[in-house]
mmCIF file with all atom_site columns, C-alpha atoms and ligand atoms in Angstrom:
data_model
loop_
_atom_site.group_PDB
_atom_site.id
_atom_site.type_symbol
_atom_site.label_atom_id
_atom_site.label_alt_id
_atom_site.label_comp_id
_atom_site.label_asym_id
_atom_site.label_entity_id
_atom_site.label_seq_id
_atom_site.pdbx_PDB_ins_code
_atom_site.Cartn_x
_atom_site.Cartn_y
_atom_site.Cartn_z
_atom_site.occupancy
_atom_site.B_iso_or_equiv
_atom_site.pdbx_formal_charge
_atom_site.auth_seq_id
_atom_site.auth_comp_id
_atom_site.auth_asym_id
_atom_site.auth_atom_id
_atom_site.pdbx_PDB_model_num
ATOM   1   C CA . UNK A 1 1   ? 85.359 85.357  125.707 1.00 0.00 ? 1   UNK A CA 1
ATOM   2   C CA . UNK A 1 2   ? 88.542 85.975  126.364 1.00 0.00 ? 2   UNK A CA 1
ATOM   3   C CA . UNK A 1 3   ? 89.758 89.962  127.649 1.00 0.00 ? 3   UNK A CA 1
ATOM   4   C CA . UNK A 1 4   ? 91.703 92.075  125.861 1.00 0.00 ? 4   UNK A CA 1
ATOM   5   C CA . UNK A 1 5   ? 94.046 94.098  127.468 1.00 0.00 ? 5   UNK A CA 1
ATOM   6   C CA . UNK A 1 6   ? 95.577 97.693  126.378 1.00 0.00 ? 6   UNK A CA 1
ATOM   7   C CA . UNK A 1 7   ? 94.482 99.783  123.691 1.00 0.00 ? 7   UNK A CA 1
ATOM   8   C CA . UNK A 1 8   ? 91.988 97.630  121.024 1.00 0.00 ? 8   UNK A CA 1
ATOM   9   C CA . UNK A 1 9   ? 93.281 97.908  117.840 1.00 0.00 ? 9   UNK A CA 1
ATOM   10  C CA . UNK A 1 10  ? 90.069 98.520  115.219 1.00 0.00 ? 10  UNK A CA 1
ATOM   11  C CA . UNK A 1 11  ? 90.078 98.263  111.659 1.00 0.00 ? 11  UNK A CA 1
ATOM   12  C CA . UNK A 1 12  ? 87.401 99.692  109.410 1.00 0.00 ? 12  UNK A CA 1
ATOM   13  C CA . UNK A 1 13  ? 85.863 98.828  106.109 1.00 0.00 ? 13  UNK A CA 1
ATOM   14  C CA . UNK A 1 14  ? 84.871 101.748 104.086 1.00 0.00 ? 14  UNK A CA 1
ATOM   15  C CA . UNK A 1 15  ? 83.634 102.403 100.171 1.00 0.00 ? 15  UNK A CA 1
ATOM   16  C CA . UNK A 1 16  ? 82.743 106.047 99.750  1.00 0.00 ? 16  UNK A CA 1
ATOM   17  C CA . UNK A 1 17  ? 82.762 109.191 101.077 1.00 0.00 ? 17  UNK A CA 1
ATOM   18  C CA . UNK A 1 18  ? 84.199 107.711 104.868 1.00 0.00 ? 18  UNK A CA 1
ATOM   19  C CA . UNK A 1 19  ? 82.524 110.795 107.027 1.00 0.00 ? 19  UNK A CA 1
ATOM   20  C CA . UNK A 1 20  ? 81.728 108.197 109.925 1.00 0.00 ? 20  UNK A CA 1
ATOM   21  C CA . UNK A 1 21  ? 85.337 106.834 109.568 1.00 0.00 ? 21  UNK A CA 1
ATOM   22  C CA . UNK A 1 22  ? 86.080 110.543 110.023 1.00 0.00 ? 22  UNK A CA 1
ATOM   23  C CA . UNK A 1 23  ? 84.177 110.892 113.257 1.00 0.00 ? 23  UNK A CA 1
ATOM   24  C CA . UNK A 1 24  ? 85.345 108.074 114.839 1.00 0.00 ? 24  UNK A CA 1
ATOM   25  C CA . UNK A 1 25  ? 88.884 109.227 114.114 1.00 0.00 ? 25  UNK A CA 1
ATOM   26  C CA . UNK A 1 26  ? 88.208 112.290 115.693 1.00 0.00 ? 26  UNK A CA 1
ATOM   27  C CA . UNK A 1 27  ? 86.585 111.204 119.060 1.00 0.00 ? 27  UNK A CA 1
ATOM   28  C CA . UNK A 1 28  ? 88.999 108.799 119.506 1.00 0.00 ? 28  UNK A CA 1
ATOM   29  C CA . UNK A 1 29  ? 91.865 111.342 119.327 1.00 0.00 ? 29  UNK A CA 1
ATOM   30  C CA . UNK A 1 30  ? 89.826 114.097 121.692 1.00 0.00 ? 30  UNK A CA 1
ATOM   31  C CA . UNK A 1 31  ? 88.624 111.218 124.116 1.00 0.00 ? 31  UNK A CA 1
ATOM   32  C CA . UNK A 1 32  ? 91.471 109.135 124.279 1.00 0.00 ? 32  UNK A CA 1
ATOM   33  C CA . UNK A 1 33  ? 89.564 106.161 124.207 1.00 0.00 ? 33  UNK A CA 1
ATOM   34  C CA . UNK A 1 34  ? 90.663 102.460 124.692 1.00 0.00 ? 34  UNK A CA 1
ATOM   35  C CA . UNK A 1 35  ? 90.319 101.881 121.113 1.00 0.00 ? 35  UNK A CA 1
ATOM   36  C CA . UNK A 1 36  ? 92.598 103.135 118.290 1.00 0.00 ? 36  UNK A CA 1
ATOM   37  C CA . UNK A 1 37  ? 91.865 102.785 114.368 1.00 0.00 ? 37  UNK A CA 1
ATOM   38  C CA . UNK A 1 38  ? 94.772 100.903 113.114 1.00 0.00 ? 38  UNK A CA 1
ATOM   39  C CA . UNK A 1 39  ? 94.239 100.007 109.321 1.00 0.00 ? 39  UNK A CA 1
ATOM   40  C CA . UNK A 1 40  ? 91.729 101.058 106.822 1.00 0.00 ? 40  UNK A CA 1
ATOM   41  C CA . UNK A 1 41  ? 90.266 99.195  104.087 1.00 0.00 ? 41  UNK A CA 1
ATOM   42  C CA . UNK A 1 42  ? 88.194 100.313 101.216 1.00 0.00 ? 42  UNK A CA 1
ATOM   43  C CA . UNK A 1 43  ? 86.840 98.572  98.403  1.00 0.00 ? 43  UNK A CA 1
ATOM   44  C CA . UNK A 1 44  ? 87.275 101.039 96.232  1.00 0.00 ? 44  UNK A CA 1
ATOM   45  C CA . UNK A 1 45  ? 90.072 102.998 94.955  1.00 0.00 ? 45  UNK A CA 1
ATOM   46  C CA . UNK A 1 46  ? 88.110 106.194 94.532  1.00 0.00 ? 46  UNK A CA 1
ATOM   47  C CA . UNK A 1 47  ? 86.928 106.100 98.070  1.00 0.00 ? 47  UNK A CA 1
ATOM   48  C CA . UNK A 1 48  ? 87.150 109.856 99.765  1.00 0.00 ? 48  UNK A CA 1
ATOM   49  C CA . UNK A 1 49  ? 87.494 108.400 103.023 1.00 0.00 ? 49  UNK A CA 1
ATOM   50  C CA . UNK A 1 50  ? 90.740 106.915 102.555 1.00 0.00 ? 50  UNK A CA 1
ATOM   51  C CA . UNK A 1 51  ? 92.072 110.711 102.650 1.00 0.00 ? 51  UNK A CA 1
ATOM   52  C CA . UNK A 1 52  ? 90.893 110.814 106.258 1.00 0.00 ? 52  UNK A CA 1
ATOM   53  C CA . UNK A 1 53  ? 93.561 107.586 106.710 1.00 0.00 ? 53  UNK A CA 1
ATOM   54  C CA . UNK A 1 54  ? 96.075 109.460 104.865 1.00 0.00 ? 54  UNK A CA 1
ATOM   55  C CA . UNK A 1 55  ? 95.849 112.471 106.538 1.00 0.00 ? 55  UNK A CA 1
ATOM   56  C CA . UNK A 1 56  ? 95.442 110.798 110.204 1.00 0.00 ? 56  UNK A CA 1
ATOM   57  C CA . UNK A 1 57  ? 98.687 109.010 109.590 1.00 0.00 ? 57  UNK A CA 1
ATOM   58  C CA . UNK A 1 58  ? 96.529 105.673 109.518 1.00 0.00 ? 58  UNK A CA 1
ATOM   59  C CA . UNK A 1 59  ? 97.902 103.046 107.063 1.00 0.00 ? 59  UNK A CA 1
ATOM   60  C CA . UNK A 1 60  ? 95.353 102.067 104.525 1.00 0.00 ? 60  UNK A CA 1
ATOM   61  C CA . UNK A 1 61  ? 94.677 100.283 101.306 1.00 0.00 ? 61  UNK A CA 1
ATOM   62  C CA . UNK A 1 62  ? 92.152 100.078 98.746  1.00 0.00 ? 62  UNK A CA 1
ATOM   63  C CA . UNK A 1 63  ? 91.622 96.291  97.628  1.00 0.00 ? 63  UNK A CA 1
ATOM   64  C CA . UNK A 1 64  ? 89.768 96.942  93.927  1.00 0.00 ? 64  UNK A CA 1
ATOM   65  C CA . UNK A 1 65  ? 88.907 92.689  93.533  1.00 0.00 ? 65  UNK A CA 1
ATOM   66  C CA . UNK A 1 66  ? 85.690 90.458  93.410  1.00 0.00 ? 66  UNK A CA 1
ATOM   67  C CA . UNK A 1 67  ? 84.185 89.820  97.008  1.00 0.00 ? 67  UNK A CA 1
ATOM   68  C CA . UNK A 1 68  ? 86.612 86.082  97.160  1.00 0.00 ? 68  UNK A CA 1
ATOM   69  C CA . UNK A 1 69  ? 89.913 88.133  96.806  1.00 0.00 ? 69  UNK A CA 1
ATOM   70  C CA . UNK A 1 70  ? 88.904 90.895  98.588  1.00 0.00 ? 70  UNK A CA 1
ATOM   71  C CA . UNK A 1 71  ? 88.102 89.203  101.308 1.00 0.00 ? 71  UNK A CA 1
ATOM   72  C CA . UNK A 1 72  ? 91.444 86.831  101.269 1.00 0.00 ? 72  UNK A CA 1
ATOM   73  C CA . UNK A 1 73  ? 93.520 89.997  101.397 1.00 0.00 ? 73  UNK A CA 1
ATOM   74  C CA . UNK A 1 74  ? 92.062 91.716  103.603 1.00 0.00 ? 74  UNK A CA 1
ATOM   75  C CA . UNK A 1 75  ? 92.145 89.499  106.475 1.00 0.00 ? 75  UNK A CA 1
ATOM   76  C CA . UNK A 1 76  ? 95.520 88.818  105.785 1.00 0.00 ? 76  UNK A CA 1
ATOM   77  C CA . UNK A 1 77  ? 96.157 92.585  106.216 1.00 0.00 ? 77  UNK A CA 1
ATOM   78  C CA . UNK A 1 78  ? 93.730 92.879  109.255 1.00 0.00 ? 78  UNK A CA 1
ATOM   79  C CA . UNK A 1 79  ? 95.521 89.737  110.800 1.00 0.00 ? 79  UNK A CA 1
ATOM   80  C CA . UNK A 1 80  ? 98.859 91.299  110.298 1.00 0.00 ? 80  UNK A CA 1
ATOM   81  C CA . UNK A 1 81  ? 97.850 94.297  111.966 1.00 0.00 ? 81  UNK A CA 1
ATOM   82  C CA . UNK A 1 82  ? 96.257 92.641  115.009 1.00 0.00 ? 82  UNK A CA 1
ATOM   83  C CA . UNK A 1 83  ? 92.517 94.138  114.180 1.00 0.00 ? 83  UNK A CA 1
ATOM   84  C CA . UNK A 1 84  ? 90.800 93.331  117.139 1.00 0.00 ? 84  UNK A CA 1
ATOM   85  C CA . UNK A 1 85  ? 87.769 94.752  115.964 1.00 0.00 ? 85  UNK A CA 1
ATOM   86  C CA . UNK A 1 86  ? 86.336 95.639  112.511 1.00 0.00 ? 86  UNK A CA 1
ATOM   87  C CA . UNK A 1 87  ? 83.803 98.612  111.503 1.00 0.00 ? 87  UNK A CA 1
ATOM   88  C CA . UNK A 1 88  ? 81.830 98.412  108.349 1.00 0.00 ? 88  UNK A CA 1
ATOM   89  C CA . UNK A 1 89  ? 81.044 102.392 107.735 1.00 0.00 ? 89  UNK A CA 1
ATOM   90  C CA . UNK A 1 90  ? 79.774 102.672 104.360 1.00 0.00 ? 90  UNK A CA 1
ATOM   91  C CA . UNK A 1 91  ? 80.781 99.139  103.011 1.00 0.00 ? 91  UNK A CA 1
ATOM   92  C CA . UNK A 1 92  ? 78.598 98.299  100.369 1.00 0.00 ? 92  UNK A CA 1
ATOM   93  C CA . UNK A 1 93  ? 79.246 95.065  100.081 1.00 0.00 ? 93  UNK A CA 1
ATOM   94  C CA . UNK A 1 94  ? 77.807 91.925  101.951 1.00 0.00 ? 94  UNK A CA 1
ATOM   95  C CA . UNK A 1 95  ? 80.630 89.959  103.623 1.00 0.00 ? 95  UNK A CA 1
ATOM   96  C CA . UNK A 1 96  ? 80.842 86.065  103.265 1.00 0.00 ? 96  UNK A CA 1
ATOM   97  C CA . UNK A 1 97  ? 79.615 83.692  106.240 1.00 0.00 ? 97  UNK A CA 1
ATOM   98  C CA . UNK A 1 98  ? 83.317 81.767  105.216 1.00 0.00 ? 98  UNK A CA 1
ATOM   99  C CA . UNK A 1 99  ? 84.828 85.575  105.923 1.00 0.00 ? 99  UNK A CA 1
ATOM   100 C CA . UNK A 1 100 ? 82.266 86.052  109.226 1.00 0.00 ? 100 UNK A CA 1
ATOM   101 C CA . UNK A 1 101 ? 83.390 82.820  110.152 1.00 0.00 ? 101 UNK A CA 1
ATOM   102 C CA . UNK A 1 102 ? 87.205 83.071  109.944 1.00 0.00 ? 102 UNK A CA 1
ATOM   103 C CA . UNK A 1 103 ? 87.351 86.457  111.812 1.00 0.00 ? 103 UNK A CA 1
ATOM   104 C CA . UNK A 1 104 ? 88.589 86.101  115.315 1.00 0.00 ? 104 UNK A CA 1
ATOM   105 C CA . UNK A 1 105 ? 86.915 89.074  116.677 1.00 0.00 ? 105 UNK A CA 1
ATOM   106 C CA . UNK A 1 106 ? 83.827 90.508  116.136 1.00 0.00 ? 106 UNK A CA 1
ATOM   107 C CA . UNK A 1 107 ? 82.427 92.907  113.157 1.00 0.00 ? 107 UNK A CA 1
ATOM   108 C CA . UNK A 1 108 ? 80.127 95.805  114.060 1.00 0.00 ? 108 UNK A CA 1
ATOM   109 C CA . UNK A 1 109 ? 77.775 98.221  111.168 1.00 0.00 ? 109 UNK A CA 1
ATOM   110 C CA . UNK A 1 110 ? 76.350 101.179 110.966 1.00 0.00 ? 110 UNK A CA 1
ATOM   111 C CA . UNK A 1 111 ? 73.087 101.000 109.170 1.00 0.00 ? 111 UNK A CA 1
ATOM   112 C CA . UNK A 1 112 ? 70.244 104.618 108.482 1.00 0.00 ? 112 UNK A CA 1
ATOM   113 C CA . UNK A 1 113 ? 67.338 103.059 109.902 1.00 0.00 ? 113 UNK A CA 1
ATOM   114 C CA . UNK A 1 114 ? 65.853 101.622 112.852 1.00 0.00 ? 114 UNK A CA 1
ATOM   115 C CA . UNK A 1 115 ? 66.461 98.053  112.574 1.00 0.00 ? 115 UNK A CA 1
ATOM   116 C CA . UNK A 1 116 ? 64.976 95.611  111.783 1.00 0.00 ? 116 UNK A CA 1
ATOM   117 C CA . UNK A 1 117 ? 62.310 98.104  109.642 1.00 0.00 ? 117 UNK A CA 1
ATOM   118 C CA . UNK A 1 118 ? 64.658 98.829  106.159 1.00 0.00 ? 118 UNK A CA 1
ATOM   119 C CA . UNK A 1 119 ? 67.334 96.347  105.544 1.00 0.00 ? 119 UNK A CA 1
ATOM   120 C CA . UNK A 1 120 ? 69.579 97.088  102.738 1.00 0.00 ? 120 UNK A CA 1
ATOM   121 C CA . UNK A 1 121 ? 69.316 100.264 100.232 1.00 0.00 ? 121 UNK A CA 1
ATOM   122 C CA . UNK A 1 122 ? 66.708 103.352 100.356 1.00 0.00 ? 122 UNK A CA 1
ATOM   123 C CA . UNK A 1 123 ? 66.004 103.445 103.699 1.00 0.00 ? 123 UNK A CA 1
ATOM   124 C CA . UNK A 1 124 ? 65.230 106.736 103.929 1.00 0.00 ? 124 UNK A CA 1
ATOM   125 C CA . UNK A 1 125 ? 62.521 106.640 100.955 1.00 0.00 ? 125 UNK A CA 1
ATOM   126 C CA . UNK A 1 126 ? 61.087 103.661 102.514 1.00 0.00 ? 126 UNK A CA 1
ATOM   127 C CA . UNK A 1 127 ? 60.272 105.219 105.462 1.00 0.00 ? 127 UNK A CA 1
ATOM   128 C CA . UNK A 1 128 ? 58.731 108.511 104.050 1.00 0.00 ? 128 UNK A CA 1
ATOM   129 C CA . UNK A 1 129 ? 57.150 105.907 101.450 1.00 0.00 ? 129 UNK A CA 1
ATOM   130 C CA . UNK A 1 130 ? 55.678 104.065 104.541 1.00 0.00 ? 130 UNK A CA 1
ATOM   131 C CA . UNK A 1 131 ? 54.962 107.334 106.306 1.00 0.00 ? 131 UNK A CA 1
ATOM   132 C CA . UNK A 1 132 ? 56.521 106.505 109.868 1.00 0.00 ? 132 UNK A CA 1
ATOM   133 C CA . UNK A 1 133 ? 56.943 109.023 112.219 1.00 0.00 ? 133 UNK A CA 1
ATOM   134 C CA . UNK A 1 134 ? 60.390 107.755 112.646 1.00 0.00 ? 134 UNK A CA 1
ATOM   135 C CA . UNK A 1 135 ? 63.951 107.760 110.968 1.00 0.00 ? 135 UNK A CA 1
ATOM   136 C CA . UNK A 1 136 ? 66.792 106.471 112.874 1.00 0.00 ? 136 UNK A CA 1
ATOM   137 C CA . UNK A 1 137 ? 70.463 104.971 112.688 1.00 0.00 ? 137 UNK A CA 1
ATOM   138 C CA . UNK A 1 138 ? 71.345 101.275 114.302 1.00 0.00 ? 138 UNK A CA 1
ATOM   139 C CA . UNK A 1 139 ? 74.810 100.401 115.397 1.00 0.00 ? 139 UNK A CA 1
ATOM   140 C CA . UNK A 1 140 ? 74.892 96.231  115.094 1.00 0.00 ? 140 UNK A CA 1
ATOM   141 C CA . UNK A 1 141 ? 76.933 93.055  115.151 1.00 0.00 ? 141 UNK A CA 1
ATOM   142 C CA . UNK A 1 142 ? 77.258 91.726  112.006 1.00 0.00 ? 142 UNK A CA 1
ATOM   143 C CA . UNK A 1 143 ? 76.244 87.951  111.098 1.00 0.00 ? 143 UNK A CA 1
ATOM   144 C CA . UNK A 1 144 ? 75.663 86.567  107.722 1.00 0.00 ? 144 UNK A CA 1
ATOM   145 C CA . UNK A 1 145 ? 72.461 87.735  107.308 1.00 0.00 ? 145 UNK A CA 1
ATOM   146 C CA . UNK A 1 146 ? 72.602 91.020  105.839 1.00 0.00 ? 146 UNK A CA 1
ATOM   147 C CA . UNK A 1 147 ? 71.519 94.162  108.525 1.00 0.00 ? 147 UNK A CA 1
ATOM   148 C CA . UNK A 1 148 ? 70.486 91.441  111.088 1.00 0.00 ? 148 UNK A CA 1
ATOM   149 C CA . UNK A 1 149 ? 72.956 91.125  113.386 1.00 0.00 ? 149 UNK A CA 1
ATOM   150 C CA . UNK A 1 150 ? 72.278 91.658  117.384 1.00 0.00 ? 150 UNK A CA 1
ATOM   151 C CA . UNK A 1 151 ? 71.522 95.580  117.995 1.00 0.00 ? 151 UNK A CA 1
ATOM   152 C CA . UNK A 1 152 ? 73.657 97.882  120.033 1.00 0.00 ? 152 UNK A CA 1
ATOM   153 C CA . UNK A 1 153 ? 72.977 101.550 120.132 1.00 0.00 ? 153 UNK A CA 1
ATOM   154 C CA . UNK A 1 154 ? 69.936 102.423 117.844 1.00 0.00 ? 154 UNK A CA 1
ATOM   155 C CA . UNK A 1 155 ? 68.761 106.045 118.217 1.00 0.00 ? 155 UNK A CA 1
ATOM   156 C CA . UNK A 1 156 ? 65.223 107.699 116.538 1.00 0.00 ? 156 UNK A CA 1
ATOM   157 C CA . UNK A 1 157 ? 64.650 111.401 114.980 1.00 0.00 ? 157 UNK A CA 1
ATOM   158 C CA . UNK A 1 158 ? 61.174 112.480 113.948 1.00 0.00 ? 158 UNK A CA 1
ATOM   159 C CA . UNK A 1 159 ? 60.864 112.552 110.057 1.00 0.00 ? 159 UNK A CA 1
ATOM   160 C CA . UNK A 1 160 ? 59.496 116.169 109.300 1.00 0.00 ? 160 UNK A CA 1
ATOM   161 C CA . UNK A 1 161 ? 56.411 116.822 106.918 1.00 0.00 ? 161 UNK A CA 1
ATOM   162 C CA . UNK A 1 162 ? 58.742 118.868 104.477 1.00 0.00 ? 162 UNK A CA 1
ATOM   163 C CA . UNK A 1 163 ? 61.328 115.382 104.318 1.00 0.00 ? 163 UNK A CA 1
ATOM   164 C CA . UNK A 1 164 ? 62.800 114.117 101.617 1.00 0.00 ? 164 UNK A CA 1
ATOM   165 C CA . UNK A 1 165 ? 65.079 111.335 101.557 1.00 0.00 ? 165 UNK A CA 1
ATOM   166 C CA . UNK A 1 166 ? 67.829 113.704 101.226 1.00 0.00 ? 166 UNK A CA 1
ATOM   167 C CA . UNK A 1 167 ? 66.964 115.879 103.830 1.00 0.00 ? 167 UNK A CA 1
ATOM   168 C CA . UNK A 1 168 ? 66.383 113.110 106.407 1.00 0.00 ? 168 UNK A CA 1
ATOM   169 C CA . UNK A 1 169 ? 69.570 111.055 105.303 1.00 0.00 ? 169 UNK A CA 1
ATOM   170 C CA . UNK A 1 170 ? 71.526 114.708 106.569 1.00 0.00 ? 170 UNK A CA 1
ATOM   171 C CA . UNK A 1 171 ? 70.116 114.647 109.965 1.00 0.00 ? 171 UNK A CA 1
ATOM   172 C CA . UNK A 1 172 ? 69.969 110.731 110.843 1.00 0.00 ? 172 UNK A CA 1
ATOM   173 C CA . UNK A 1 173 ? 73.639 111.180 109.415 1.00 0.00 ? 173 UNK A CA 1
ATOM   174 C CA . UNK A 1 174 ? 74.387 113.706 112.103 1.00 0.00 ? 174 UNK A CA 1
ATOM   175 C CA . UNK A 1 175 ? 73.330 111.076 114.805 1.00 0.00 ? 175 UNK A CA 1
ATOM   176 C CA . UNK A 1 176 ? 75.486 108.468 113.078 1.00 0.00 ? 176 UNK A CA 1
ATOM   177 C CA . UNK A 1 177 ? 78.475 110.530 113.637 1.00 0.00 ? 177 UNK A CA 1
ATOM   178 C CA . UNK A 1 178 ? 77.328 110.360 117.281 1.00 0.00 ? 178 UNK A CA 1
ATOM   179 C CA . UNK A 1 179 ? 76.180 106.976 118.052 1.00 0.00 ? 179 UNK A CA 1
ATOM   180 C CA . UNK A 1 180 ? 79.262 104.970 116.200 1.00 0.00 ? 180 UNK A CA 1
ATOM   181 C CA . UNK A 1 181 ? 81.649 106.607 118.580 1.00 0.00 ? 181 UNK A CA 1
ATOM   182 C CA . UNK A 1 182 ? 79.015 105.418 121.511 1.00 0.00 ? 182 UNK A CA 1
ATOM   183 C CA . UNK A 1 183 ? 78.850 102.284 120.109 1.00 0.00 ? 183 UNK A CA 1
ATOM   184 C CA . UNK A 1 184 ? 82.658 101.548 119.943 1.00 0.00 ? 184 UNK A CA 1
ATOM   185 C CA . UNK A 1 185 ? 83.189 102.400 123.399 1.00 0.00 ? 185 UNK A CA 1
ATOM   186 C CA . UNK A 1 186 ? 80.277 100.220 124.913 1.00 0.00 ? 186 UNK A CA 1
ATOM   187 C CA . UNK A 1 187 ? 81.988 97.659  122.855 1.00 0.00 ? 187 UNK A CA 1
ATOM   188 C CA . UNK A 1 188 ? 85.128 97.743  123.988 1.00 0.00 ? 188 UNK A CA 1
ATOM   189 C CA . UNK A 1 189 ? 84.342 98.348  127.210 1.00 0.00 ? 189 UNK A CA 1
ATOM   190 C CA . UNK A 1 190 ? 83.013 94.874  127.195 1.00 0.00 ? 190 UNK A CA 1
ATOM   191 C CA . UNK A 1 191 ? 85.997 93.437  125.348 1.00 0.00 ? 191 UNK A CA 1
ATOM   192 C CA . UNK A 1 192 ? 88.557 94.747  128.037 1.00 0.00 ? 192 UNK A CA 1
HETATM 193 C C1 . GRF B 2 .   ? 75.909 105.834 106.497 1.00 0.00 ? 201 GRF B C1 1
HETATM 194 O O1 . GRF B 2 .   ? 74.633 106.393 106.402 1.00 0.00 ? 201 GRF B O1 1
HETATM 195 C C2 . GRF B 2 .   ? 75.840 104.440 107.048 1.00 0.00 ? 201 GRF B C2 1
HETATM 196 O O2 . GRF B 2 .   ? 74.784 104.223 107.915 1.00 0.00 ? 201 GRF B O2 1
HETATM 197 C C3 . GRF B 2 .   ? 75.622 103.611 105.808 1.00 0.00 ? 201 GRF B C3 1
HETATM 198 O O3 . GRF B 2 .   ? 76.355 104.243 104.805 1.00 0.00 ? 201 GRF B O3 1
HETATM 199 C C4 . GRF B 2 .   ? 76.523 105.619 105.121 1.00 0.00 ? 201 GRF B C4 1
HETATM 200 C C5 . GRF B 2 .   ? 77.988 105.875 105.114 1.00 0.00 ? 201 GRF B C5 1
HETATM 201 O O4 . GRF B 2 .   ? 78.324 107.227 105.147 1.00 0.00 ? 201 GRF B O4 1
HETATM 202 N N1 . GRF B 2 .   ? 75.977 102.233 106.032 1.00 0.00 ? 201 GRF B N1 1
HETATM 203 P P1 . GRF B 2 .   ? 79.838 107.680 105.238 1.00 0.00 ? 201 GRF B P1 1
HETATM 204 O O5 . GRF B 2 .   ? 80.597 107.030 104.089 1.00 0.00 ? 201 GRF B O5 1
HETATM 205 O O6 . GRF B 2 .   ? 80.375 107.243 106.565 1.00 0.00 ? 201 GRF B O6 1
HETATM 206 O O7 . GRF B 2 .   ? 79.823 109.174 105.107 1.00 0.00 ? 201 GRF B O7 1
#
């Protein structure tokens, strides 16, 4: 692949309440890092997260359309922006392979389990349901098969007796806001 060089310009995807969007936003700005967020997308219009743009001084856009035209604007606006790397952080919705295909650079996603146990929704009640002993949070590349994508950072917490899917979706969220940051700079470190 070919190197980047300079500061990697990231875009991310968001659709709700955008606290890992937050995080990353943060540790870039105390670490420096080689990798700036440069454009934010939601989804949805209502999306809290696109405050943390707003306030960040990070231009952003919500793109309210059917997966087709969402997906045609958007990479027009990550294009013309020079995304050289694009977060899902809360996007609930499953990108095209035609979309997967046409990016130039590569998509990472944050999912609240330890891949591959829990694809998709509930993971948390799914794993109480299936009494593990472990919860997690997986940082992946994204392919076209939904959650499946070649693992990156993956880290485990011990689901407590007392758990519910609430409780354990507020402490594997605290690792999220952890590992994504990790995640981005192993990645980039590569791309550079
Ligand atoms: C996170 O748990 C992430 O793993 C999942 O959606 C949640 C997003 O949370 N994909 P937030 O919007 O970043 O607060």
């Amino acid at each position: 692949m070919k190197k980047l060089t300079g500061n990697i310009n990231v875009g991310v995807f968001i659709s709700g309440r955008g606290t890992n969007l937050k995080e990353l936003i943060k540790y870039s700005k105390k670490n420096n890092t080689n990798w700036k967020i440069k454009l934010v997308i939601s989804n949805k219009k209502s999306a809290k997260g696109l405050l943390f743009a707003k306030k960040n001084k990070i231009p952003y856009l919500a793109i309210e359309k059917e997966r087709k035209a969402f997906e045609k604007k958007s990479i027009n606006y990550l294009n013309k922006n020079k995304i050289q790397l694009l977060c899902l952080a809360g996007f609930m919705r499953i990108l095209s392979k035609s979309f997967i295909d046409k990016c130039k650079f590569k998509i990472i996603n944050i999912h609240p389990s330890l891949l591959p146990k829990y694809k998709g929704l509930d993971t948390h009640k799914r794993a109480i349901e299936a009494k593990d002993k472990y919860a997690g949070s997986t940082v992946h590349y994204v392919n076209a098969k939904l959650d499946s994508g070649k693992i990156i950072i993956q880290r485990k917490i011990k689901i407590l007796k007392k758990d519910s899917p609430a409780t354990l979706a507020k402490r594997v969220l605290k690792i999220e806001h952890q590992i994504y940051p990790n995640a981005l700079d192993l990645v980039c470190s590569k791309l550079v």
